[in-house]
mmCIF file of C-alpha atoms in Angstrom:
data_model
loop_
_atom_site.group_PDB
_atom_site.id
_atom_site.type_symbol
_atom_site.label_atom_id
_atom_site.label_comp_id
_atom_site.label_asym_id
_atom_site.label_seq_id
_atom_site.Cartn_x
_atom_site.Cartn_y
_atom_site.Cartn_z
ATOM 1 C CA UNK A 1 -12.797 22.356 22.449
ATOM 2 C CA UNK A 2 -10.188 22.937 25.135
ATOM 3 C CA UNK A 3 -7.832 20.041 25.839
ATOM 4 C CA UNK A 4 -8.527 18.061 29.006
ATOM 5 C CA UNK A 5 -5.887 17.812 31.718
ATOM 6 C CA UNK A 6 -5.550 16.746 35.315
ATOM 7 C CA UNK A 7 -3.844 18.750 38.060
ATOM 8 C CA UNK A 8 -0.465 17.550 39.252
ATOM 9 C CA UNK A 9 -0.343 15.948 42.675
ATOM 10 C CA UNK A 10 1.293 17.975 45.436
ATOM 11 C CA UNK A 11 5.034 17.630 45.699
ATOM 12 C CA UNK A 12 6.195 15.648 48.723
ATOM 13 C CA UNK A 13 9.595 15.214 50.253
ATOM 14 C CA UNK A 14 9.854 11.489 50.899
ATOM 15 C CA UNK A 15 11.919 10.214 53.823
ATOM 16 C CA UNK A 16 12.607 6.488 54.122
ATOM 17 C CA UNK A 17 14.772 4.586 56.617
ATOM 18 C CA UNK A 18 15.820 0.951 57.016
ATOM 19 C CA UNK A 19 17.583 -0.812 59.861
ATOM 20 C CA UNK A 20 20.699 -2.794 58.980
ATOM 21 C CA UNK A 21 20.733 -6.522 59.809
ATOM 22 C CA UNK A 22 17.079 -6.464 60.843
ATOM 23 C CA UNK A 23 16.634 -10.052 59.686
ATOM 24 C CA UNK A 24 19.244 -11.314 62.146
ATOM 25 C CA UNK A 25 17.286 -10.073 65.179
ATOM 26 C CA UNK A 26 15.006 -12.138 67.371
ATOM 27 C CA UNK A 27 11.279 -11.561 67.033
ATOM 28 C CA UNK A 28 11.257 -9.620 70.295
ATOM 29 C CA UNK A 29 14.130 -7.397 69.165
ATOM 30 C CA UNK A 30 12.433 -6.828 65.805
ATOM 31 C CA UNK A 31 9.389 -5.479 67.621
ATOM 32 C CA UNK A 32 11.590 -3.243 69.764
ATOM 33 C CA UNK A 33 13.470 -1.792 66.795
ATOM 34 C CA UNK A 34 10.240 -1.373 64.845
ATOM 35 C CA UNK A 35 8.793 0.680 67.718
ATOM 36 C CA UNK A 36 12.007 2.641 68.293
ATOM 37 C CA UNK A 37 12.484 3.944 64.742
ATOM 38 C CA UNK A 38 9.478 6.355 64.627
ATOM 39 C CA UNK A 39 10.495 7.721 68.032
ATOM 40 C CA UNK A 40 14.075 8.248 66.864
ATOM 41 C CA UNK A 41 12.833 10.007 63.740
ATOM 42 C CA UNK A 42 10.476 12.238 65.717
ATOM 43 C CA UNK A 43 13.241 13.288 68.132
ATOM 44 C CA UNK A 44 15.750 13.937 65.355
ATOM 45 C CA UNK A 45 13.224 15.946 63.336
ATOM 46 C CA UNK A 46 12.311 17.941 66.419
ATOM 47 C CA UNK A 47 15.984 18.812 66.883
ATOM 48 C CA UNK A 48 16.033 19.800 63.195
ATOM 49 C CA UNK A 49 13.128 22.212 63.821
ATOM 50 C CA UNK A 50 10.686 20.467 61.489
ATOM 51 C CA UNK A 51 8.361 18.869 64.040
ATOM 52 C CA UNK A 52 5.376 20.729 62.592
ATOM 53 C CA UNK A 53 6.062 19.251 59.157
ATOM 54 C CA UNK A 54 6.433 15.773 60.655
ATOM 55 C CA UNK A 55 3.134 16.045 62.509
ATOM 56 C CA UNK A 56 1.434 16.763 59.170
ATOM 57 C CA UNK A 57 3.147 13.874 57.385
ATOM 58 C CA UNK A 58 1.230 11.774 54.893
ATOM 59 C CA UNK A 59 1.347 8.054 54.027
ATOM 60 C CA UNK A 60 3.462 7.413 57.134
ATOM 61 C CA UNK A 61 3.853 3.671 57.555
ATOM 62 C CA UNK A 62 6.108 1.008 59.002
ATOM 63 C CA UNK A 63 7.984 -1.097 56.472
ATOM 64 C CA UNK A 64 8.895 -3.873 58.896
ATOM 65 C CA UNK A 65 12.571 -2.939 59.184
ATOM 66 C CA UNK A 66 11.999 0.785 58.727
ATOM 67 C CA UNK A 67 9.613 3.649 58.156
ATOM 68 C CA UNK A 68 8.572 5.902 55.271
ATOM 69 C CA UNK A 69 6.589 9.135 55.163
ATOM 70 C CA UNK A 70 6.047 12.251 53.091
ATOM 71 C CA UNK A 71 6.275 15.856 54.244
ATOM 72 C CA UNK A 72 6.051 19.267 52.605
ATOM 73 C CA UNK A 73 9.064 19.954 50.345
ATOM 74 C CA UNK A 74 9.738 23.136 52.329
ATOM 75 C CA UNK A 75 11.378 20.847 54.901
ATOM 76 C CA UNK A 76 14.037 19.589 52.452
ATOM 77 C CA UNK A 77 16.848 21.952 53.558
ATOM 78 C CA UNK A 78 16.454 20.761 57.152
ATOM 79 C CA UNK A 79 16.186 17.117 56.105
ATOM 80 C CA UNK A 80 19.460 17.405 54.180
ATOM 81 C CA UNK A 81 21.443 19.712 56.468
ATOM 82 C CA UNK A 82 20.252 19.012 60.012
ATOM 83 C CA UNK A 83 18.384 15.721 60.173
ATOM 84 C CA UNK A 84 21.256 13.276 59.422
ATOM 85 C CA UNK A 85 23.425 14.621 62.256
ATOM 86 C CA UNK A 86 20.455 14.784 64.620
ATOM 87 C CA UNK A 87 19.567 11.163 63.829
ATOM 88 C CA UNK A 88 23.172 10.113 64.433
ATOM 89 C CA UNK A 89 23.028 11.807 67.848
ATOM 90 C CA UNK A 90 19.770 10.075 68.754
ATOM 91 C CA UNK A 91 21.237 6.704 67.797
ATOM 92 C CA UNK A 92 24.276 7.491 69.968
ATOM 93 C CA UNK A 93 21.937 8.246 72.884
ATOM 94 C CA UNK A 94 20.138 4.955 72.305
ATOM 95 C CA UNK A 95 23.459 3.119 72.291
ATOM 96 C CA UNK A 96 24.501 4.773 75.571
ATOM 97 C CA UNK A 97 21.194 3.871 77.189
ATOM 98 C CA UNK A 98 21.392 0.238 76.019
ATOM 99 C CA UNK A 99 25.071 -0.723 76.085
ATOM 100 C CA UNK A 100 24.185 -4.433 76.138
ATOM 101 C CA UNK A 101 22.451 -4.245 72.729
ATOM 102 C CA UNK A 102 24.041 -4.286 69.301
ATOM 103 C CA UNK A 103 24.197 -0.667 68.077
ATOM 104 C CA UNK A 104 21.411 0.198 65.670
ATOM 105 C CA UNK A 105 22.480 1.415 62.225
ATOM 106 C CA UNK A 106 20.053 3.122 59.851
ATOM 107 C CA UNK A 107 20.129 3.762 56.113
ATOM 108 C CA UNK A 108 18.261 6.886 55.007
ATOM 109 C CA UNK A 109 17.035 7.991 51.581
ATOM 110 C CA UNK A 110 15.506 11.355 50.712
ATOM 111 C CA UNK A 111 13.698 12.120 47.459
ATOM 112 C CA UNK A 112 11.035 14.540 46.209
ATOM 113 C CA UNK A 113 8.274 14.378 43.637
ATOM 114 C CA UNK A 114 4.514 14.564 43.007
ATOM 115 C CA UNK A 115 2.597 12.007 45.058
ATOM 116 C CA UNK A 116 -1.027 11.526 46.127
ATOM 117 C CA UNK A 117 -2.002 11.179 49.774
ATOM 118 C CA UNK A 118 -1.751 7.402 49.382
ATOM 119 C CA UNK A 119 1.953 7.694 48.507
ATOM 120 C CA UNK A 120 1.487 5.361 45.566
ATOM 121 C CA UNK A 121 3.589 6.557 42.652
ATOM 122 C CA UNK A 122 6.925 6.596 40.877
ATOM 123 C CA UNK A 123 8.722 8.908 43.384
ATOM 124 C CA UNK A 124 7.930 6.437 46.163
ATOM 125 C CA UNK A 125 9.390 3.558 44.154
ATOM 126 C CA UNK A 126 12.480 5.643 43.388
ATOM 127 C CA UNK A 127 12.937 6.498 47.073
ATOM 128 C CA UNK A 128 13.111 2.802 47.903
ATOM 129 C CA UNK A 129 15.467 2.111 44.996
ATOM 130 C CA UNK A 130 17.833 4.699 46.480
ATOM 131 C CA UNK A 131 17.502 3.041 49.876
ATOM 132 C CA UNK A 132 18.381 -0.349 48.350
ATOM 133 C CA UNK A 133 21.595 0.927 46.750
ATOM 134 C CA UNK A 134 24.463 -1.477 47.425
ATOM 135 C CA UNK A 135 27.064 1.235 48.082
ATOM 136 C CA UNK A 136 24.831 2.663 50.804
ATOM 137 C CA UNK A 137 24.570 -0.793 52.356
ATOM 138 C CA UNK A 138 28.310 -1.333 52.057
ATOM 139 C CA UNK A 139 29.078 1.899 53.886
ATOM 140 C CA UNK A 140 27.377 0.635 57.027
ATOM 141 C CA UNK A 141 28.646 -2.927 56.557
ATOM 142 C CA UNK A 142 32.216 -1.655 56.474
ATOM 143 C CA UNK A 143 31.786 0.804 59.349
ATOM 144 C CA UNK A 144 32.189 0.275 63.075
ATOM 145 C CA UNK A 145 28.535 0.394 64.250
ATOM 146 C CA UNK A 146 29.556 2.100 67.490
ATOM 147 C CA UNK A 147 31.032 4.966 65.461
ATOM 148 C CA UNK A 148 29.017 5.190 62.237
ATOM 149 C CA UNK A 149 25.312 4.645 62.754
ATOM 150 C CA UNK A 150 23.841 6.610 59.860
ATOM 151 C CA UNK A 151 24.355 6.558 56.089
ATOM 152 C CA UNK A 152 22.274 8.830 53.874
ATOM 153 C CA UNK A 153 21.537 9.002 50.167
ATOM 154 C CA UNK A 154 19.721 11.906 48.511
ATOM 155 C CA UNK A 155 18.478 12.058 44.957
ATOM 156 C CA UNK A 156 20.007 14.340 42.338
ATOM 157 C CA UNK A 157 16.819 16.386 42.366
ATOM 158 C CA UNK A 158 16.973 16.930 46.123
ATOM 159 C CA UNK A 159 20.626 17.923 45.868
ATOM 160 C CA UNK A 160 19.880 20.439 43.125
ATOM 161 C CA UNK A 161 16.790 21.892 44.796
ATOM 162 C CA UNK A 162 18.494 22.359 48.155
ATOM 163 C CA UNK A 163 21.998 23.454 47.221
ATOM 164 C CA UNK A 164 21.176 25.493 44.110
ATOM 165 C CA UNK A 165 18.394 27.328 45.952
ATOM 166 C CA UNK A 166 20.850 28.546 48.561
ATOM 167 C CA UNK A 167 18.395 27.494 51.269
ATOM 168 C CA UNK A 168 20.773 25.004 52.869
ATOM 169 C CA UNK A 169 21.545 25.779 56.491
ATOM 170 C CA UNK A 170 23.210 24.251 59.495
ATOM 171 C CA UNK A 171 26.718 22.918 59.026
ATOM 172 C CA UNK A 172 26.045 21.171 55.709
ATOM 173 C CA UNK A 173 28.553 21.689 52.897
ATOM 174 C CA UNK A 174 28.547 20.308 49.371
ATOM 175 C CA UNK A 175 31.832 18.503 50.109
ATOM 176 C CA UNK A 176 29.999 16.309 52.623
ATOM 177 C CA UNK A 177 28.047 14.713 49.769
ATOM 178 C CA UNK A 178 29.787 12.493 47.219
ATOM 179 C CA UNK A 179 28.252 11.804 43.774
ATOM 180 C CA UNK A 180 27.290 8.226 43.066
ATOM 181 C CA UNK A 181 25.431 6.422 40.280
ATOM 182 C CA UNK A 182 22.710 4.195 41.723
ATOM 183 C CA UNK A 183 21.920 0.970 39.878
ATOM 184 C CA UNK A 184 19.120 -1.132 41.384
ATOM 185 C CA UNK A 185 17.180 -3.481 39.098
ATOM 186 C CA UNK A 186 16.180 -1.332 36.093
ATOM 187 C CA UNK A 187 16.602 1.891 38.069
ATOM 188 C CA UNK A 188 19.705 3.936 37.246
ATOM 189 C CA UNK A 189 20.008 7.495 38.478
ATOM 190 C CA UNK A 190 22.691 9.830 39.868
ATOM 191 C CA UNK A 191 22.498 10.469 43.593
ATOM 192 C CA UNK A 192 24.645 11.696 46.490
ATOM 193 C CA UNK A 193 25.998 9.753 49.480
ATOM 194 C CA UNK A 194 26.447 11.346 52.887
ATOM 195 C CA UNK A 195 27.771 10.200 56.264
ATOM 196 C CA UNK A 196 27.149 12.763 59.012
ATOM 197 C CA UNK A 197 30.428 14.289 60.155
ATOM 198 C CA UNK A 198 32.544 12.600 57.487
ATOM 199 C CA UNK A 199 34.802 14.558 55.133
ATOM 200 C CA UNK A 200 35.004 12.686 51.826
ATOM 201 C CA UNK A 201 38.181 14.599 51.026
ATOM 202 C CA UNK A 202 39.949 12.469 53.633
ATOM 203 C CA UNK A 203 39.120 9.208 51.869
ATOM 204 C CA UNK A 204 42.214 7.303 50.769
ATOM 205 C CA UNK A 205 41.852 5.276 47.546
ATOM 206 C CA UNK A 206 43.985 2.545 49.129
ATOM 207 C CA UNK A 207 41.238 1.590 51.579
ATOM 208 C CA UNK A 208 39.143 0.381 48.659
ATOM 209 C CA UNK A 209 41.854 -1.875 47.227
ATOM 210 C CA UNK A 210 41.554 -5.613 47.577
ATOM 211 C CA UNK A 211 44.950 -5.915 49.203
ATOM 212 C CA UNK A 212 43.667 -4.276 52.371
ATOM 213 C CA UNK A 213 40.873 -6.768 52.676
ATOM 214 C CA UNK A 214 37.141 -6.298 52.188
ATOM 215 C CA UNK A 215 34.757 -4.988 54.785
ATOM 216 C CA UNK A 216 32.182 -7.253 56.458
ATOM 217 C CA UNK A 217 30.021 -9.150 53.997
ATOM 218 C CA UNK A 218 26.358 -8.109 53.802
ATOM 219 C CA UNK A 219 24.042 -10.232 55.933
ATOM 220 C CA UNK A 220 21.661 -12.675 54.310
ATOM 221 C CA UNK A 221 18.687 -10.318 54.570
ATOM 222 C CA UNK A 222 20.674 -7.538 52.912
ATOM 223 C CA UNK A 223 22.202 -9.633 50.158
ATOM 224 C CA UNK A 224 18.954 -11.353 49.161
ATOM 225 C CA UNK A 225 19.256 -13.181 45.868
ATOM 226 C CA UNK A 226 21.788 -10.730 44.508
ATOM 227 C CA UNK A 227 24.557 -12.630 42.687
ATOM 228 C CA UNK A 228 28.184 -11.690 43.413
ATOM 229 C CA UNK A 229 29.410 -8.826 41.258
ATOM 230 C CA UNK A 230 33.040 -9.357 40.252
ATOM 231 C CA UNK A 231 35.290 -6.330 40.263
ATOM 232 C CA UNK A 232 36.598 -5.262 36.902
ATOM 233 C CA UNK A 233 40.302 -5.977 36.353
ATOM 234 C CA UNK A 234 42.496 -3.369 37.930
ATOM 235 C CA UNK A 235 39.545 -1.556 39.481
ATOM 236 C CA UNK A 236 39.748 -0.279 43.040
ATOM 237 C CA UNK A 237 36.006 0.368 43.214
ATOM 238 C CA UNK A 238 36.416 4.139 43.434
ATOM 239 C CA UNK A 239 37.879 6.855 41.268
ATOM 240 C CA UNK A 240 39.403 10.060 42.533
ATOM 241 C CA UNK A 241 40.366 13.356 40.962
ATOM 242 C CA UNK A 242 43.302 15.368 42.291
ATOM 243 C CA UNK A 243 42.840 19.123 42.554
ATOM 244 C CA UNK A 244 46.065 20.894 43.463
ATOM 245 C CA UNK A 245 48.623 19.150 45.631
ATOM 246 C CA UNK A 246 46.591 18.328 48.701
ATOM 247 C CA UNK A 247 42.890 18.650 48.037
ATOM 248 C CA UNK A 248 41.666 15.197 46.977
ATOM 249 C CA UNK A 249 37.978 14.934 46.202
ATOM 250 C CA UNK A 250 35.999 11.745 45.633
ATOM 251 C CA UNK A 251 34.403 12.067 42.217
ATOM 252 C CA UNK A 252 32.714 8.719 41.752
ATOM 253 C CA UNK A 253 32.172 5.776 44.051
ATOM 254 C CA UNK A 254 31.059 2.517 42.528
ATOM 255 C CA UNK A 255 31.664 -0.072 45.249
ATOM 256 C CA UNK A 256 33.206 0.100 48.675
ATOM 257 C CA UNK A 257 33.606 -3.626 49.161
ATOM 258 C CA UNK A 258 35.507 -5.758 46.658
ATOM 259 C CA UNK A 259 33.894 -9.161 46.579
#
């Protein structure tokens, strides 16, 4: 008798976004941001030349302060290389059109894995764990919202599939993504952080030291019930490796804000 088996679900590239400080908005502003996010995504994905993939998205749904959807994995190179910068530009346009409003900042996570049409499965959970990473939150909390509106995290699998395939296009370079170990609840996986237009080689270890003062504390809705995590003695929150005399590369980033 032949062994029984079930076919694997189709692979989906999962894109999830969250708005920073959503819980501090008024009810009216929450509705406005909630309606704006899908439009911003659609415009940015159109600029990235993946509108057709977005129109065929599955399990697309609002998450209150964000949006999540799955598309064909063929779109991954564009999602990694083109979409972050295009989203940053759309947020800049929104800021210019509404100068009286607080600039909108978005966290983005990108993952890939087998998922049914419902989206219910482990890769979906992992996508949201990446999105909840504290270092990703801290990047936007520390940043000037008028300058840095977008912070992205991609899974190790996405990084490998895109960069090792040689399919990456646009202006994306490996040096624009810094390795980071994500720890959220019981989830612990390597991933890669990215800020559109930022060169991680320019990062100075001194900016992470306590003597220069911490960045803005996370808002109540971002911090949740998370207890303070004390810094280890003598730790700056980031480690760097020197290559040559001038080329400094960030090798591992644990925390950007010393609490």
